[in-house]
Each structure stands twice: as C-alpha cells, then as structure tokens.
mmCIF file with all atom_site columns, C-alpha atoms in Angstrom:
data_model
loop_
_atom_site.group_PDB
_atom_site.id
_atom_site.type_symbol
_atom_site.label_atom_id
_atom_site.label_alt_id
_atom_site.label_comp_id
_atom_site.label_asym_id
_atom_site.label_entity_id
_atom_site.label_seq_id
_atom_site.pdbx_PDB_ins_code
_atom_site.Cartn_x
_atom_site.Cartn_y
_atom_site.Cartn_z
_atom_site.occupancy
_atom_site.B_iso_or_equiv
_atom_site.pdbx_formal_charge
_atom_site.auth_seq_id
_atom_site.auth_comp_id
_atom_site.auth_asym_id
_atom_site.auth_atom_id
_atom_site.pdbx_PDB_model_num
ATOM 1   C CA . UNK A 1 1   ? -51.333 -54.393 25.999 1.00 69.00 ? 1   UNK A CA 1
ATOM 2   C CA . UNK A 1 2   ? -51.657 -51.228 28.663 1.00 82.00 ? 2   UNK A CA 1
ATOM 3   C CA . UNK A 1 3   ? -53.177 -47.931 29.327 1.00 90.00 ? 3   UNK A CA 1
ATOM 4   C CA . UNK A 1 4   ? -52.009 -45.089 31.232 1.00 94.00 ? 4   UNK A CA 1
ATOM 5   C CA . UNK A 1 5   ? -53.718 -41.930 32.666 1.00 95.00 ? 5   UNK A CA 1
ATOM 6   C CA . UNK A 1 6   ? -52.894 -38.837 34.830 1.00 94.00 ? 6   UNK A CA 1
ATOM 7   C CA . UNK A 1 7   ? -53.169 -39.626 38.792 1.00 93.00 ? 7   UNK A CA 1
ATOM 8   C CA . UNK A 1 8   ? -54.131 -35.894 39.182 1.00 91.00 ? 8   UNK A CA 1
ATOM 9   C CA . UNK A 1 9   ? -51.124 -34.953 41.494 1.00 91.00 ? 9   UNK A CA 1
ATOM 10  C CA . UNK A 1 10  ? -48.031 -35.065 38.732 1.00 92.00 ? 10  UNK A CA 1
ATOM 11  C CA . UNK A 1 11  ? -47.880 -38.854 38.296 1.00 95.00 ? 11  UNK A CA 1
ATOM 12  C CA . UNK A 1 12  ? -49.738 -41.530 36.068 1.00 97.00 ? 12  UNK A CA 1
ATOM 13  C CA . UNK A 1 13  ? -51.263 -44.828 36.940 1.00 97.00 ? 13  UNK A CA 1
ATOM 14  C CA . UNK A 1 14  ? -51.080 -47.561 34.053 1.00 96.00 ? 14  UNK A CA 1
ATOM 15  C CA . UNK A 1 15  ? -52.681 -50.876 33.738 1.00 96.00 ? 15  UNK A CA 1
ATOM 16  C CA . UNK A 1 16  ? -51.043 -53.966 31.763 1.00 93.00 ? 16  UNK A CA 1
ATOM 17  C CA . UNK A 1 17  ? -51.493 -57.201 31.313 1.00 91.00 ? 17  UNK A CA 1
ATOM 18  C CA . UNK A 1 18  ? -48.906 -59.955 32.686 1.00 88.00 ? 18  UNK A CA 1
ATOM 19  C CA . UNK A 1 19  ? -48.363 -63.190 31.562 1.00 85.00 ? 19  UNK A CA 1
ATOM 20  C CA . UNK A 1 20  ? -46.627 -65.722 33.417 1.00 78.00 ? 20  UNK A CA 1
ATOM 21  C CA . UNK A 1 21  ? -46.882 -69.459 32.304 1.00 76.00 ? 21  UNK A CA 1
ATOM 22  C CA . UNK A 1 22  ? -49.807 -68.931 30.243 1.00 73.00 ? 22  UNK A CA 1
ATOM 23  C CA . UNK A 1 23  ? -51.956 -67.553 32.886 1.00 75.00 ? 23  UNK A CA 1
ATOM 24  C CA . UNK A 1 24  ? -52.340 -63.561 32.719 1.00 81.00 ? 24  UNK A CA 1
ATOM 25  C CA . UNK A 1 25  ? -53.169 -61.041 35.083 1.00 86.00 ? 25  UNK A CA 1
ATOM 26  C CA . UNK A 1 26  ? -54.146 -57.345 35.074 1.00 91.00 ? 26  UNK A CA 1
ATOM 27  C CA . UNK A 1 27  ? -51.658 -55.254 37.325 1.00 94.00 ? 27  UNK A CA 1
ATOM 28  C CA . UNK A 1 28  ? -51.230 -51.538 38.139 1.00 96.00 ? 28  UNK A CA 1
ATOM 29  C CA . UNK A 1 29  ? -48.504 -49.245 38.739 1.00 97.00 ? 29  UNK A CA 1
ATOM 30  C CA . UNK A 1 30  ? -48.338 -45.503 40.022 1.00 97.00 ? 30  UNK A CA 1
ATOM 31  C CA . UNK A 1 31  ? -45.548 -43.615 39.152 1.00 97.00 ? 31  UNK A CA 1
ATOM 32  C CA . UNK A 1 32  ? -44.756 -39.948 40.421 1.00 96.00 ? 32  UNK A CA 1
ATOM 33  C CA . UNK A 1 33  ? -43.146 -37.103 38.732 1.00 95.00 ? 33  UNK A CA 1
ATOM 34  C CA . UNK A 1 34  ? -39.930 -38.277 39.546 1.00 96.00 ? 34  UNK A CA 1
ATOM 35  C CA . UNK A 1 35  ? -40.402 -41.737 38.553 1.00 96.00 ? 35  UNK A CA 1
ATOM 36  C CA . UNK A 1 36  ? -40.638 -43.174 41.754 1.00 97.00 ? 36  UNK A CA 1
ATOM 37  C CA . UNK A 1 37  ? -42.741 -46.447 41.560 1.00 97.00 ? 37  UNK A CA 1
ATOM 38  C CA . UNK A 1 38  ? -45.237 -46.194 44.457 1.00 97.00 ? 38  UNK A CA 1
ATOM 39  C CA . UNK A 1 39  ? -47.469 -49.496 44.494 1.00 96.00 ? 39  UNK A CA 1
ATOM 40  C CA . UNK A 1 40  ? -44.148 -51.625 45.206 1.00 95.00 ? 40  UNK A CA 1
ATOM 41  C CA . UNK A 1 41  ? -41.557 -53.202 42.138 1.00 95.00 ? 41  UNK A CA 1
ATOM 42  C CA . UNK A 1 42  ? -44.396 -55.382 40.614 1.00 93.00 ? 42  UNK A CA 1
ATOM 43  C CA . UNK A 1 43  ? -47.396 -53.229 40.747 1.00 95.00 ? 43  UNK A CA 1
ATOM 44  C CA . UNK A 1 44  ? -50.683 -54.646 42.395 1.00 94.00 ? 44  UNK A CA 1
ATOM 45  C CA . UNK A 1 45  ? -52.802 -57.058 40.623 1.00 91.00 ? 45  UNK A CA 1
ATOM 46  C CA . UNK A 1 46  ? -56.030 -56.009 40.163 1.00 90.00 ? 46  UNK A CA 1
ATOM 47  C CA . UNK A 1 47  ? -57.168 -59.301 38.842 1.00 87.00 ? 47  UNK A CA 1
ATOM 48  C CA . UNK A 1 48  ? -55.338 -62.526 39.364 1.00 79.00 ? 48  UNK A CA 1
ATOM 49  C CA . UNK A 1 49  ? -58.241 -64.783 38.815 1.00 83.00 ? 49  UNK A CA 1
ATOM 50  C CA . UNK A 1 50  ? -57.530 -68.555 37.512 1.00 82.00 ? 50  UNK A CA 1
ATOM 51  C CA . UNK A 1 51  ? -58.900 -68.175 33.722 1.00 80.00 ? 51  UNK A CA 1
ATOM 52  C CA . UNK A 1 52  ? -57.469 -65.181 31.259 1.00 84.00 ? 52  UNK A CA 1
ATOM 53  C CA . UNK A 1 53  ? -57.890 -61.559 31.857 1.00 87.00 ? 53  UNK A CA 1
ATOM 54  C CA . UNK A 1 54  ? -56.513 -59.025 29.207 1.00 87.00 ? 54  UNK A CA 1
ATOM 55  C CA . UNK A 1 55  ? -57.341 -55.917 27.404 1.00 89.00 ? 55  UNK A CA 1
ATOM 56  C CA . UNK A 1 56  ? -57.339 -53.465 30.443 1.00 93.00 ? 56  UNK A CA 1
ATOM 57  C CA . UNK A 1 57  ? -58.579 -50.178 30.246 1.00 94.00 ? 57  UNK A CA 1
ATOM 58  C CA . UNK A 1 58  ? -58.264 -47.182 32.759 1.00 95.00 ? 58  UNK A CA 1
ATOM 59  C CA . UNK A 1 59  ? -59.659 -44.040 33.577 1.00 95.00 ? 59  UNK A CA 1
ATOM 60  C CA . UNK A 1 60  ? -58.933 -41.688 36.610 1.00 95.00 ? 60  UNK A CA 1
ATOM 61  C CA . UNK A 1 61  ? -61.448 -41.694 39.512 1.00 94.00 ? 61  UNK A CA 1
ATOM 62  C CA . UNK A 1 62  ? -60.563 -38.109 40.353 1.00 93.00 ? 62  UNK A CA 1
ATOM 63  C CA . UNK A 1 63  ? -59.342 -38.930 43.679 1.00 93.00 ? 63  UNK A CA 1
ATOM 64  C CA . UNK A 1 64  ? -55.626 -39.968 42.980 1.00 93.00 ? 64  UNK A CA 1
ATOM 65  C CA . UNK A 1 65  ? -56.989 -43.778 42.000 1.00 95.00 ? 65  UNK A CA 1
ATOM 66  C CA . UNK A 1 66  ? -58.498 -45.236 39.119 1.00 96.00 ? 66  UNK A CA 1
ATOM 67  C CA . UNK A 1 67  ? -60.889 -47.651 37.247 1.00 96.00 ? 67  UNK A CA 1
ATOM 68  C CA . UNK A 1 68  ? -60.107 -50.677 35.354 1.00 95.00 ? 68  UNK A CA 1
ATOM 69  C CA . UNK A 1 69  ? -61.784 -52.415 32.850 1.00 93.00 ? 69  UNK A CA 1
ATOM 70  C CA . UNK A 1 70  ? -60.934 -55.688 31.439 1.00 91.00 ? 70  UNK A CA 1
ATOM 71  C CA . UNK A 1 71  ? -61.882 -59.121 29.356 1.00 88.00 ? 71  UNK A CA 1
ATOM 72  C CA . UNK A 1 72  ? -62.241 -62.030 31.678 1.00 86.00 ? 72  UNK A CA 1
ATOM 73  C CA . UNK A 1 73  ? -62.386 -65.471 31.196 1.00 83.00 ? 73  UNK A CA 1
ATOM 74  C CA . UNK A 1 74  ? -62.480 -67.027 34.724 1.00 80.00 ? 74  UNK A CA 1
ATOM 75  C CA . UNK A 1 75  ? -65.917 -68.583 34.618 1.00 80.00 ? 75  UNK A CA 1
ATOM 76  C CA . UNK A 1 76  ? -64.981 -70.073 31.338 1.00 79.00 ? 76  UNK A CA 1
ATOM 77  C CA . UNK A 1 77  ? -67.217 -67.492 29.188 1.00 80.00 ? 77  UNK A CA 1
ATOM 78  C CA . UNK A 1 78  ? -65.803 -64.184 28.566 1.00 82.00 ? 78  UNK A CA 1
ATOM 79  C CA . UNK A 1 79  ? -67.167 -61.235 30.766 1.00 86.00 ? 79  UNK A CA 1
ATOM 80  C CA . UNK A 1 80  ? -66.276 -57.541 31.166 1.00 89.00 ? 80  UNK A CA 1
ATOM 81  C CA . UNK A 1 81  ? -64.400 -56.971 34.667 1.00 90.00 ? 81  UNK A CA 1
ATOM 82  C CA . UNK A 1 82  ? -64.241 -53.613 36.487 1.00 93.00 ? 82  UNK A CA 1
ATOM 83  C CA . UNK A 1 83  ? -62.093 -52.577 39.199 1.00 95.00 ? 83  UNK A CA 1
ATOM 84  C CA . UNK A 1 84  ? -61.263 -49.584 41.209 1.00 95.00 ? 84  UNK A CA 1
ATOM 85  C CA . UNK A 1 85  ? -58.129 -48.849 42.853 1.00 96.00 ? 85  UNK A CA 1
ATOM 86  C CA . UNK A 1 86  ? -57.488 -46.213 45.439 1.00 96.00 ? 86  UNK A CA 1
ATOM 87  C CA . UNK A 1 87  ? -54.430 -43.614 45.588 1.00 95.00 ? 87  UNK A CA 1
ATOM 88  C CA . UNK A 1 88  ? -52.625 -46.120 47.914 1.00 95.00 ? 88  UNK A CA 1
ATOM 89  C CA . UNK A 1 89  ? -52.925 -49.216 45.894 1.00 95.00 ? 89  UNK A CA 1
ATOM 90  C CA . UNK A 1 90  ? -55.980 -50.601 47.558 1.00 95.00 ? 90  UNK A CA 1
ATOM 91  C CA . UNK A 1 91  ? -58.525 -53.090 45.391 1.00 94.00 ? 91  UNK A CA 1
ATOM 92  C CA . UNK A 1 92  ? -61.629 -51.303 46.401 1.00 95.00 ? 92  UNK A CA 1
ATOM 93  C CA . UNK A 1 93  ? -64.010 -53.631 44.441 1.00 93.00 ? 93  UNK A CA 1
ATOM 94  C CA . UNK A 1 94  ? -63.213 -56.875 45.813 1.00 90.00 ? 94  UNK A CA 1
ATOM 95  C CA . UNK A 1 95  ? -60.328 -59.309 45.433 1.00 88.00 ? 95  UNK A CA 1
ATOM 96  C CA . UNK A 1 96  ? -60.460 -59.533 41.527 1.00 88.00 ? 96  UNK A CA 1
ATOM 97  C CA . UNK A 1 97  ? -63.042 -56.933 40.557 1.00 90.00 ? 97  UNK A CA 1
ATOM 98  C CA . UNK A 1 98  ? -66.692 -57.175 39.814 1.00 89.00 ? 98  UNK A CA 1
ATOM 99  C CA . UNK A 1 99  ? -68.317 -58.677 36.481 1.00 86.00 ? 99  UNK A CA 1
ATOM 100 C CA . UNK A 1 100 ? -70.131 -56.503 34.487 1.00 85.00 ? 100 UNK A CA 1
ATOM 101 C CA . UNK A 1 101 ? -71.435 -59.509 32.095 1.00 79.00 ? 101 UNK A CA 1
ATOM 102 C CA . UNK A 1 102 ? -71.733 -63.018 31.572 1.00 68.00 ? 102 UNK A CA 1
ATOM 103 C CA . UNK A 1 103 ? -71.767 -63.436 27.682 1.00 64.00 ? 103 UNK A CA 1
ATOM 104 C CA . UNK A 1 104 ? -71.385 -66.776 25.788 1.00 60.00 ? 104 UNK A CA 1
ATOM 105 C CA . UNK A 1 105 ? -67.637 -66.914 24.773 1.00 55.00 ? 105 UNK A CA 1
ATOM 106 C CA . UNK A 1 106 ? -66.335 -64.533 21.958 1.00 59.00 ? 106 UNK A CA 1
ATOM 107 C CA . UNK A 1 107 ? -69.212 -62.254 22.246 1.00 63.00 ? 107 UNK A CA 1
ATOM 108 C CA . UNK A 1 108 ? -67.213 -59.614 24.231 1.00 65.00 ? 108 UNK A CA 1
ATOM 109 C CA . UNK A 1 109 ? -64.430 -57.665 22.927 1.00 70.00 ? 109 UNK A CA 1
ATOM 110 C CA . UNK A 1 110 ? -62.077 -55.004 24.535 1.00 73.00 ? 110 UNK A CA 1
ATOM 111 C CA . UNK A 1 111 ? -64.365 -52.877 26.768 1.00 80.00 ? 111 UNK A CA 1
ATOM 112 C CA . UNK A 1 112 ? -64.257 -49.021 26.712 1.00 84.00 ? 112 UNK A CA 1
ATOM 113 C CA . UNK A 1 113 ? -64.777 -46.705 29.332 1.00 89.00 ? 113 UNK A CA 1
ATOM 114 C CA . UNK A 1 114 ? -65.405 -42.949 29.983 1.00 91.00 ? 114 UNK A CA 1
ATOM 115 C CA . UNK A 1 115 ? -65.243 -41.176 33.173 1.00 91.00 ? 115 UNK A CA 1
ATOM 116 C CA . UNK A 1 116 ? -68.925 -39.978 34.667 1.00 91.00 ? 116 UNK A CA 1
ATOM 117 C CA . UNK A 1 117 ? -67.338 -36.897 36.182 1.00 90.00 ? 117 UNK A CA 1
ATOM 118 C CA . UNK A 1 118 ? -68.795 -37.585 39.581 1.00 92.00 ? 118 UNK A CA 1
ATOM 119 C CA . UNK A 1 119 ? -65.599 -40.547 40.739 1.00 89.00 ? 119 UNK A CA 1
ATOM 120 C CA . UNK A 1 120 ? -67.289 -43.300 38.686 1.00 90.00 ? 120 UNK A CA 1
ATOM 121 C CA . UNK A 1 121 ? -67.204 -44.426 35.024 1.00 92.00 ? 121 UNK A CA 1
ATOM 122 C CA . UNK A 1 122 ? -69.211 -45.559 32.140 1.00 90.00 ? 122 UNK A CA 1
ATOM 123 C CA . UNK A 1 123 ? -68.144 -48.892 30.395 1.00 89.00 ? 123 UNK A CA 1
ATOM 124 C CA . UNK A 1 124 ? -69.102 -49.645 26.926 1.00 83.00 ? 124 UNK A CA 1
#
C-alpha cells in the first residue's frame, strides 16, 4: 500500500511500505517532473523501527516536504505514528517519527490525515 501527493514543484512525493525478511518499514521517495529520483535509488526510511509499520498516508506540508502517518507496532501494541520529511529528504520529527497513540492491540486502523493549511496536519 502507498500514497502519493504533489510536492508543489511539478513533482511528487510518494510513501510506501517495504517488507524485507518479514520486517516492514515506511519509505518515501520524491520524483521530479522528469522522473528523476530525488531521494536516492531506495528513497528514505521514515520509520524503520523494529516491529511492523504499515498503511502509510501522506499530505504535502506546503514547503516541498510532507507529513506521513502510519500504523506502528514497534512497542508490541499498535500505535499511530507520524513523521515529517523536508523537501531535501530530512526526517524532521526524529529518526522514526512520533507516536500519536498507544492503544491495545487491534484498536488502531489505517490513520487518515488532512493538511491544516499551515504546514501541519490533522490526523484521525
């Protein structure tokens, strides 16, 4: 599963789940209008903590970057994680993002988000 938004500069930013040997992580890639990969061949890992991360969603931040939510089970319980990535591909909210919730297993599902119009996001 993945999601794509405009970067505001004729390109796109996409997020997707990568699974390697049973471990999933959330990866982002920025592509310009000519199809060039701007964040390296493999993109950047927005969350590569232990446990499973899945269901990424994305909104542009209005500055060429984006805010991404995802389901996150790194602590053994499902959480909603969030990460902001800069136009240059830097992780702005820590190495693996920030946990928005800490709920018993099975009570978190597919977070949704919308731009707040001021560089942030509203997550539900």
